[in-house]
Amino acid sequence: MEKQGRRHHISSKLFHHSVSDCSFNVSDDGLLVDATNNTSSSNPSIPIPIPIKQLFRQTKEIKEMDFFSDNNIMNDDADDDEEPRRQPQQDCNNNPPAVNTGLNLLTLNSGISSTSASDIHQNSNNKLMTSLQVELERLHEENGELKTMLDQMTKSYSQLQAQLLIAMQKQAQNRLREPIKCEANGMLARQFMDPRPSAAAAIDHVRDPSVAYSSGKTPADHEAFSLFAPSNLNIEVMSTERDQYQRRLQTNINCAEEALDRSSQCLGSPNYTSKSGDPHLLDDDNDEPNRSTDQVPVADQVPFRKARVSVRARSEAPMISDGCQWRKYGQKMAKGNPCPRAYYRCSMAIGCPVRKQVQRLAEDKTILITTYEGNHSHPLPPAATAMANTTSAAAAMLLSGSTTSKEAHQYHHHHLANSGFFSNSQLPFFASSMATLSASAPFPTITLDLTQSPMQQFHRIPPPSSSTFPLPLHGYHQLMGGLGHPIQAPMYFPPNYKAPPPSAGLSLSGGQRSTSTHSSGMIETVSAAIASDPNFTAALAEAISTIMAAPRPHQGHQGGININDGDIANNNAARGVVASTNNSPPPSANIGVRPGSLQPVSPQLPRSCTTFSTN
DNA sequence: CGCATTTGACCCGCGC
DNA sequence: GCGCGGGTCAAATGCG
Ligand SMILES: [Zn+2]
C-alpha cells in the first residue's frame, strides 16, 4: 500500500496527470515505463527465478502498456513520441490496457507454481518490490534532473527573450532618436541605470534562477514562487545618480564588458556584494579581499549595483513582514516627510548585505514603502523567497534595460497606448501595477505599487515624465532568483483571492525616463500565452519569463493587492521564521506565505534594492 | 544576561 | 569650505 501511494504520487509528478483510477500496477507501470528505458539493467541484478523473471517482464510490459493506455485514454495528446514505441509491446502482449492485466499475471503465476512455490513467489515479489522501489527512486531522481533541464531551458528561453527585447528596444530607441532630440538629461536611463550591455543584463537576469536552482532550490520552491506571483504590482523605478552615472558611464562604458563578466560571476555568488566608493552603498564591502581596487575599476562603481526595488502597500503595521529577519540599525527623519525612515539590515545570517528602508508615505501614512537593497547571502524561507524573487525580477527588469530614455518614454506612450496597454476600453480590468522609473531618485529604483487597484492604476495618470507599462512581475520561477531579497517565498492566495494577472503596469518616470520598449508582438504573445493558459502558475511563469519584455496587461483581474503584514508575519511565526522587527497584527491577508522550509537563496541581483510598501 | 532597539554622533557626497 | 541630507555606527537603553 505504501508503495502504491508513493508510486502513484511519483507518477503524477512525472506526468502531471492523474491516473487516479488506475490500479496499483498501473501506477507503477507508469513509472516503470520511463524507468525501463534507462534503468532496465537494475532488474538483472536481482536474482529472480526464471518463472518470476518472466512474470516480472510481463508485468513490466503490461504495466507500461497499462500506463500508457491509460494515458492515452486520458490524454490523447500526451507522449506522442513514446506512443509508437510502446504500441508494439502492447500488441505483443495482446493484453488490454486494463488494470486487470496485472492481476491476470499474478493469477497465472500462482497457477504455475505449487504451494511451495508460493513462498518463492512471495520472496520474489518482495524482491520485485524492492527493485521497483529502487527504480522508482531512480525515476524520481530522473524527474528531478528533467526538471533541472527544464529550468535550464526556461532560463535559456528567458535569456533569448531578453536579448530579443533588448534588440527591439534598441531599434525603438534608434527610431525615436530621430524625431526627438535628447535633452541634457536625455541620456538613456538605461545607460546610467545599467551600464552593462543589455545582453549582459539579460544574462544576469536569467542567471539568477540558475543559481537558485543550483543552490538547492527544488521544484517545490518553484511552486512557491509561482504562488507568490500575484502581483499586480506597480513598479516605480527611479534612477538616480544620473549625473554620477553619466559621468561614470563615460568612463565605465568601455569597461562594460568586463564589468558584465564580473557582475555575472558575482551574481552567481550569493555573497557577492558590490564594492564601490559610493558611500551610499549598503553592502558591507565584505567582498573579495583579494580583489584590488585597481583591478576593479570603474566597473565596480557602476550604478546598476545600487538598483533598488521598492514596494508600496497599505499597511497599518510598522513594517511588512517579508519572511526575513531584520534588525533595525538606524532611524532618521527624512526631509519632507514627517514620518521617520527606518533602516533595517537582514539578520537571518551574519554578514548578509541585504538592507531595507521602511517609511510611510507622507501623503498617505497608511502606505508603507519598503525598499530593499542587496542580495541575501543565505537560504531564505519560502516567504522571503517570494519577495526576493519579486524584487529581483523587478530589479532585473530595471537593470536589463527595460528602462530607457525619454524618447523611449514617448515611444512607450505611443506604442503602448496604442497597443491598448493604457486603454481602458480594451483592458478594463488591467490590473497591473505600474512601474515607474525615475531619474530623480539617488539610485535606480523600481517601485512595486500594491496600493492601487488595477482600475485605479489604470486611470492613474503617469507623471509627465513617466511612462507605464504592464509588468509581469514576479518572476518567480526561475527567473526569479531573486532580488536580493529573496523575497521570495511561496505565497499563496486565499481561496477567495483571485489570481491577479501576471502582469503589472510599469511606469517609467524621471528626468530621464526610461521606459521599456517592447514589441507589441511580444507582448501579445506573452499575454496570449498567459490568457491561454488556465494554469495561473504556468501563466505566471510565462509572464515572468518575459519579464524583460514588456508584459502586457491581462484581462484579468482585479484589484490592487493588499498585503497584510499580519498575514505574512503570522505565517512566518507559524513557520518559526519571524521577522524580529515584524510586529504585525493579526491579519487577514490576501497574500499568505506558505509554510515551508528554508530555501536556498536564489541569487539576487546585485545591489538591487527593493522597496516594499504595504498599504 | 543576551539580544534588539533607540538615538545621537559620525561619515560621506553633493551643492552652493 | 561649509552646510545639508542620506546613510551608518555604536553606545545607551529596554525587554524578555
Ligand atoms: Zn539576508
PDB file of N, CA, C and O in Angstrom, chain A residues 434-474:
ATOM      1  N   MET A 434       1.796  49.700 -11.640  1.00  0.00           N
ATOM      2  CA  MET A 434       2.626  50.442 -12.540  1.00  0.00           C
ATOM      3  C   MET A 434       4.042  50.459 -12.034  1.00  0.00           C
ATOM      4  O   MET A 434       4.288  50.531 -10.868  1.00  0.00           O
ATOM      5  N   ALA A 435       4.908  50.430 -12.940  1.00  0.00           N
ATOM      6  CA  ALA A 435       6.299  50.547 -12.542  1.00  0.00           C
ATOM      7  C   ALA A 435       6.796  51.869 -13.053  1.00  0.00           C
ATOM      8  O   ALA A 435       6.504  52.247 -14.165  1.00  0.00           O
ATOM      9  N   THR A 436       7.458  52.551 -12.221  1.00  0.00           N
ATOM     10  CA  THR A 436       7.946  53.838 -12.657  1.00  0.00           C
ATOM     11  C   THR A 436       9.440  53.945 -12.526  1.00  0.00           C
ATOM     12  O   THR A 436      10.008  53.561 -11.520  1.00  0.00           O
ATOM     13  N   LEU A 437      10.009  54.442 -13.542  1.00  0.00           N
ATOM     14  CA  LEU A 437      11.442  54.664 -13.462  1.00  0.00           C
ATOM     15  C   LEU A 437      11.659  56.147 -13.390  1.00  0.00           C
ATOM     16  O   LEU A 437      11.118  56.893 -14.166  1.00  0.00           O
ATOM     17  N   SER A 438      12.435  56.535 -12.466  1.00  0.00           N
ATOM     18  CA  SER A 438      12.665  57.943 -12.397  1.00  0.00           C
ATOM     19  C   SER A 438      14.103  58.266 -12.144  1.00  0.00           C
ATOM     20  O   SER A 438      14.812  57.517 -11.516  1.00  0.00           O
ATOM     21  N   ALA A 439      14.515  59.326 -12.671  1.00  0.00           N
ATOM     22  CA  ALA A 439      15.909  59.706 -12.522  1.00  0.00           C
ATOM     23  C   ALA A 439      16.105  60.525 -11.266  1.00  0.00           C
ATOM     24  O   ALA A 439      17.202  60.857 -10.903  1.00  0.00           O
ATOM     25  N   SER A 440      15.033  60.847 -10.644  1.00  0.00           N
ATOM     26  CA  SER A 440      15.136  61.737  -9.502  1.00  0.00           C
ATOM     27  C   SER A 440      15.716  61.042  -8.283  1.00  0.00           C
ATOM     28  O   SER A 440      16.326  61.651  -7.437  1.00  0.00           O
ATOM     29  N   ALA A 441      15.509  59.807  -8.200  1.00  0.00           N
ATOM     30  CA  ALA A 441      15.996  59.112  -7.023  1.00  0.00           C
ATOM     31  C   ALA A 441      17.488  58.933  -7.099  1.00  0.00           C
ATOM     32  O   ALA A 441      18.061  58.921  -8.160  1.00  0.00           O
ATOM     33  N   PRO A 442      18.084  58.797  -5.961  1.00  0.00           N
ATOM     34  CA  PRO A 442      19.526  58.625  -5.903  1.00  0.00           C
ATOM     35  C   PRO A 442      19.964  57.342  -6.538  1.00  0.00           C
ATOM     36  O   PRO A 442      21.023  57.231  -7.088  1.00  0.00           O
ATOM     37  N   PHE A 443      19.151  56.361  -6.449  1.00  0.00           N
ATOM     38  CA  PHE A 443      19.517  55.072  -7.025  1.00  0.00           C
ATOM     39  C   PHE A 443      18.437  54.647  -7.986  1.00  0.00           C
ATOM     40  O   PHE A 443      17.300  55.022  -7.851  1.00  0.00           O
ATOM     41  N   PRO A 444      18.835  53.850  -8.882  1.00  0.00           N
ATOM     42  CA  PRO A 444      17.812  53.291  -9.758  1.00  0.00           C
ATOM     43  C   PRO A 444      16.871  52.490  -8.878  1.00  0.00           C
ATOM     44  O   PRO A 444      17.314  51.617  -8.172  1.00  0.00           O
ATOM     45  N   THR A 445      15.660  52.833  -8.941  1.00  0.00           N
ATOM     46  CA  THR A 445      14.717  52.161  -8.048  1.00  0.00           C
ATOM     47  C   THR A 445      13.467  51.718  -8.784  1.00  0.00           C
ATOM     48  O   THR A 445      12.909  52.463  -9.577  1.00  0.00           O
ATOM     49  N   ILE A 446      13.082  50.544  -8.498  1.00  0.00           N
ATOM     50  CA  ILE A 446      11.831  50.055  -9.042  1.00  0.00           C
ATOM     51  C   ILE A 446      10.825  49.980  -7.922  1.00  0.00           C
ATOM     52  O   ILE A 446      11.101  49.409  -6.886  1.00  0.00           O
ATOM     53  N   THR A 447       9.700  50.554  -8.144  1.00  0.00           N
ATOM     54  CA  THR A 447       8.688  50.505  -7.103  1.00  0.00           C
ATOM     55  C   THR A 447       7.515  49.659  -7.533  1.00  0.00           C
ATOM     56  O   THR A 447       6.936  49.865  -8.583  1.00  0.00           O
ATOM     57  N   LEU A 448       7.196  48.726  -6.697  1.00  0.00           N
ATOM     58  CA  LEU A 448       6.033  47.903  -6.958  1.00  0.00           C
ATOM     59  C   LEU A 448       4.895  48.485  -6.145  1.00  0.00           C
ATOM     60  O   LEU A 448       4.957  48.520  -4.939  1.00  0.00           O
ATOM     61  N   ASP A 449       3.911  48.908  -6.820  1.00  0.00           N
ATOM     62  CA  ASP A 449       2.831  49.575  -6.108  1.00  0.00           C
ATOM     63  C   ASP A 449       1.651  48.641  -5.922  1.00  0.00           C
ATOM     64  O   ASP A 449       0.956  48.307  -6.862  1.00  0.00           O
ATOM     65  N   LEU A 450       1.451  48.268  -4.720  1.00  0.00           N
ATOM     66  CA  LEU A 450       0.337  47.361  -4.429  1.00  0.00           C
ATOM     67  C   LEU A 450      -0.838  48.110  -3.842  1.00  0.00           C
ATOM     68  O   LEU A 450      -1.810  47.515  -3.406  1.00  0.00           O
ATOM     69  N   THR A 451      -0.719  49.367  -3.831  1.00  0.00           N
ATOM     70  CA  THR A 451      -1.749  50.146  -3.160  1.00  0.00           C
ATOM     71  C   THR A 451      -2.934  50.466  -4.026  1.00  0.00           C
ATOM     72  O   THR A 451      -3.981  50.824  -3.536  1.00  0.00           O
ATOM     73  N   GLN A 452      -2.739  50.357  -5.278  1.00  0.00           N
ATOM     74  CA  GLN A 452      -3.820  50.760  -6.154  1.00  0.00           C
ATOM     75  C   GLN A 452      -4.501  49.583  -6.788  1.00  0.00           C
ATOM     76  O   GLN A 452      -3.875  48.599  -7.125  1.00  0.00           O
ATOM     77  N   SER A 453      -5.749  49.748  -6.960  1.00  0.00           N
ATOM     78  CA  SER A 453      -6.471  48.697  -7.642  1.00  0.00           C
ATOM     79  C   SER A 453      -6.122  48.835  -9.096  1.00  0.00           C
ATOM     80  O   SER A 453      -5.706  49.875  -9.551  1.00  0.00           O
ATOM     81  N   PRO A 454      -6.326  47.820  -9.797  1.00  0.00           N
ATOM     82  CA  PRO A 454      -5.996  47.825 -11.200  1.00  0.00           C
ATOM     83  C   PRO A 454      -6.650  48.976 -11.895  1.00  0.00           C
ATOM     84  O   PRO A 454      -6.048  49.662 -12.681  1.00  0.00           O
ATOM     85  N   MET A 455      -7.893  49.126 -11.603  1.00  0.00           N
ATOM     86  CA  MET A 455      -8.617  50.195 -12.281  1.00  0.00           C
ATOM     87  C   MET A 455      -7.989  51.525 -11.937  1.00  0.00           C
ATOM     88  O   MET A 455      -7.796  52.375 -12.782  1.00  0.00           O
ATOM     89  N   GLN A 456      -7.700  51.671 -10.680  1.00  0.00           N
ATOM     90  CA  GLN A 456      -7.110  52.922 -10.272  1.00  0.00           C
ATOM     91  C   GLN A 456      -5.826  53.161 -11.008  1.00  0.00           C
ATOM     92  O   GLN A 456      -5.549  54.243 -11.485  1.00  0.00           O
ATOM     93  N   GLN A 457      -5.091  52.116 -11.061  1.00  0.00           N
ATOM     94  CA  GLN A 457      -3.818  52.261 -11.714  1.00  0.00           C
ATOM     95  C   GLN A 457      -4.033  52.628 -13.142  1.00  0.00           C
ATOM     96  O   GLN A 457      -3.324  53.421 -13.724  1.00  0.00           O
ATOM     97  N   PHE A 458      -5.005  52.019 -13.623  1.00  0.00           N
ATOM     98  CA  PHE A 458      -5.282  52.256 -14.996  1.00  0.00           C
ATOM     99  C   PHE A 458      -5.535  53.688 -15.255  1.00  0.00           C
ATOM    100  O   PHE A 458      -5.049  54.312 -16.155  1.00  0.00           O
ATOM    101  N   HIS A 459      -6.350  54.214 -14.397  1.00  0.00           N
ATOM    102  CA  HIS A 459      -6.739  55.605 -14.598  1.00  0.00           C
ATOM    103  C   HIS A 459      -5.666  56.543 -14.167  1.00  0.00           C
ATOM    104  O   HIS A 459      -5.688  57.699 -14.502  1.00  0.00           O
ATOM    105  N   ARG A 460      -4.826  56.027 -13.397  1.00  0.00           N
ATOM    106  CA  ARG A 460      -3.810  56.908 -12.882  1.00  0.00           C
ATOM    107  C   ARG A 460      -3.043  57.516 -14.042  1.00  0.00           C
ATOM    108  O   ARG A 460      -2.688  56.858 -14.988  1.00  0.00           O
ATOM    109  N   ILE A 461      -2.813  58.751 -13.899  1.00  0.00           N
ATOM    110  CA  ILE A 461      -2.051  59.400 -14.949  1.00  0.00           C
ATOM    111  C   ILE A 461      -0.598  59.432 -14.561  1.00  0.00           C
ATOM    112  O   ILE A 461      -0.231  59.954 -13.544  1.00  0.00           O
ATOM    113  N   PRO A 462       0.139  58.878 -15.369  1.00  0.00           N
ATOM    114  CA  PRO A 462       1.558  58.833 -15.071  1.00  0.00           C
ATOM    115  C   PRO A 462       2.121  60.225 -15.082  1.00  0.00           C
ATOM    116  O   PRO A 462       1.625  61.065 -15.770  1.00  0.00           O
ATOM    117  N   PRO A 463       3.124  60.404 -14.333  1.00  0.00           N
ATOM    118  CA  PRO A 463       3.778  61.702 -14.327  1.00  0.00           C
ATOM    119  C   PRO A 463       4.181  62.023 -15.732  1.00  0.00           C
ATOM    120  O   PRO A 463       4.405  61.141 -16.523  1.00  0.00           O
ATOM    121  N   PRO A 464       4.260  63.268 -15.971  1.00  0.00           N
ATOM    122  CA  PRO A 464       4.582  63.694 -17.320  1.00  0.00           C
ATOM    123  C   PRO A 464       5.795  62.967 -17.836  1.00  0.00           C
ATOM    124  O   PRO A 464       5.903  62.661 -18.992  1.00  0.00           O
ATOM    125  N   SER A 465       6.675  62.764 -16.980  1.00  0.00           N
ATOM    126  CA  SER A 465       7.918  62.198 -17.449  1.00  0.00           C
ATOM    127  C   SER A 465       7.915  60.697 -17.357  1.00  0.00           C
ATOM    128  O   SER A 465       8.891  60.061 -17.644  1.00  0.00           O
ATOM    129  N   SER A 466       6.846  60.189 -16.898  1.00  0.00           N
ATOM    130  CA  SER A 466       6.890  58.757 -16.704  1.00  0.00           C
ATOM    131  C   SER A 466       6.038  58.027 -17.715  1.00  0.00           C
ATOM    132  O   SER A 466       5.112  58.569 -18.262  1.00  0.00           O
ATOM    133  N   SER A 467       6.382  56.847 -17.889  1.00  0.00           N
ATOM    134  CA  SER A 467       5.556  56.047 -18.754  1.00  0.00           C
ATOM    135  C   SER A 467       5.252  54.771 -18.014  1.00  0.00           C
ATOM    136  O   SER A 467       5.952  54.373 -17.117  1.00  0.00           O
ATOM    137  N   THR A 468       4.204  54.163 -18.393  1.00  0.00           N
ATOM    138  CA  THR A 468       3.869  52.954 -17.684  1.00  0.00           C
ATOM    139  C   THR A 468       3.634  51.836 -18.652  1.00  0.00           C
ATOM    140  O   THR A 468       3.234  52.040 -19.766  1.00  0.00           O
ATOM    141  N   PHE A 469       3.912  50.679 -18.173  1.00  0.00           N
ATOM    142  CA  PHE A 469       3.548  49.533 -18.969  1.00  0.00           C
ATOM    143  C   PHE A 469       3.381  48.383 -18.026  1.00  0.00           C
ATOM    144  O   PHE A 469       3.856  48.378 -16.929  1.00  0.00           O
ATOM    145  N   PRO A 470       2.700  47.437 -18.456  1.00  0.00           N
ATOM    146  CA  PRO A 470       2.419  46.309 -17.593  1.00  0.00           C
ATOM    147  C   PRO A 470       3.682  45.539 -17.382  1.00  0.00           C
ATOM    148  O   PRO A 470       4.440  45.352 -18.288  1.00  0.00           O
ATOM    149  N   LEU A 471       3.815  45.088 -16.208  1.00  0.00           N
ATOM    150  CA  LEU A 471       4.992  44.309 -15.946  1.00  0.00           C
ATOM    151  C   LEU A 471       4.595  42.982 -15.359  1.00  0.00           C
ATOM    152  O   LEU A 471       3.908  42.895 -14.396  1.00  0.00           O
ATOM    153  N   PRO A 472       5.074  41.976 -15.859  1.00  0.00           N
ATOM    154  CA  PRO A 472       4.745  40.705 -15.284  1.00  0.00           C
ATOM    155  C   PRO A 472       5.682  40.555 -14.173  1.00  0.00           C
ATOM    156  O   PRO A 472       6.794  40.379 -14.381  1.00  0.00           O
ATOM    157  N   LEU A 473       5.347  40.634 -13.039  1.00  0.00           N
ATOM    158  CA  LEU A 473       6.261  40.630 -12.044  1.00  0.00           C
ATOM    159  C   LEU A 473       6.555  39.381 -11.524  1.00  0.00           C
ATOM    160  O   LEU A 473       6.442  38.768 -11.298  1.00  0.00           O
ATOM    161  N   HIS A 474       6.913  39.069 -11.065  1.00  0.00           N
ATOM    162  CA  HIS A 474       7.350  38.119 -10.384  1.00  0.00           C
ATOM    163  C   HIS A 474       7.730  37.092 -10.850  1.00  0.00           C
ATOM    164  O   HIS A 474       7.334  36.289 -11.031  1.00  0.00           O
TER     165      HIS A 474
END
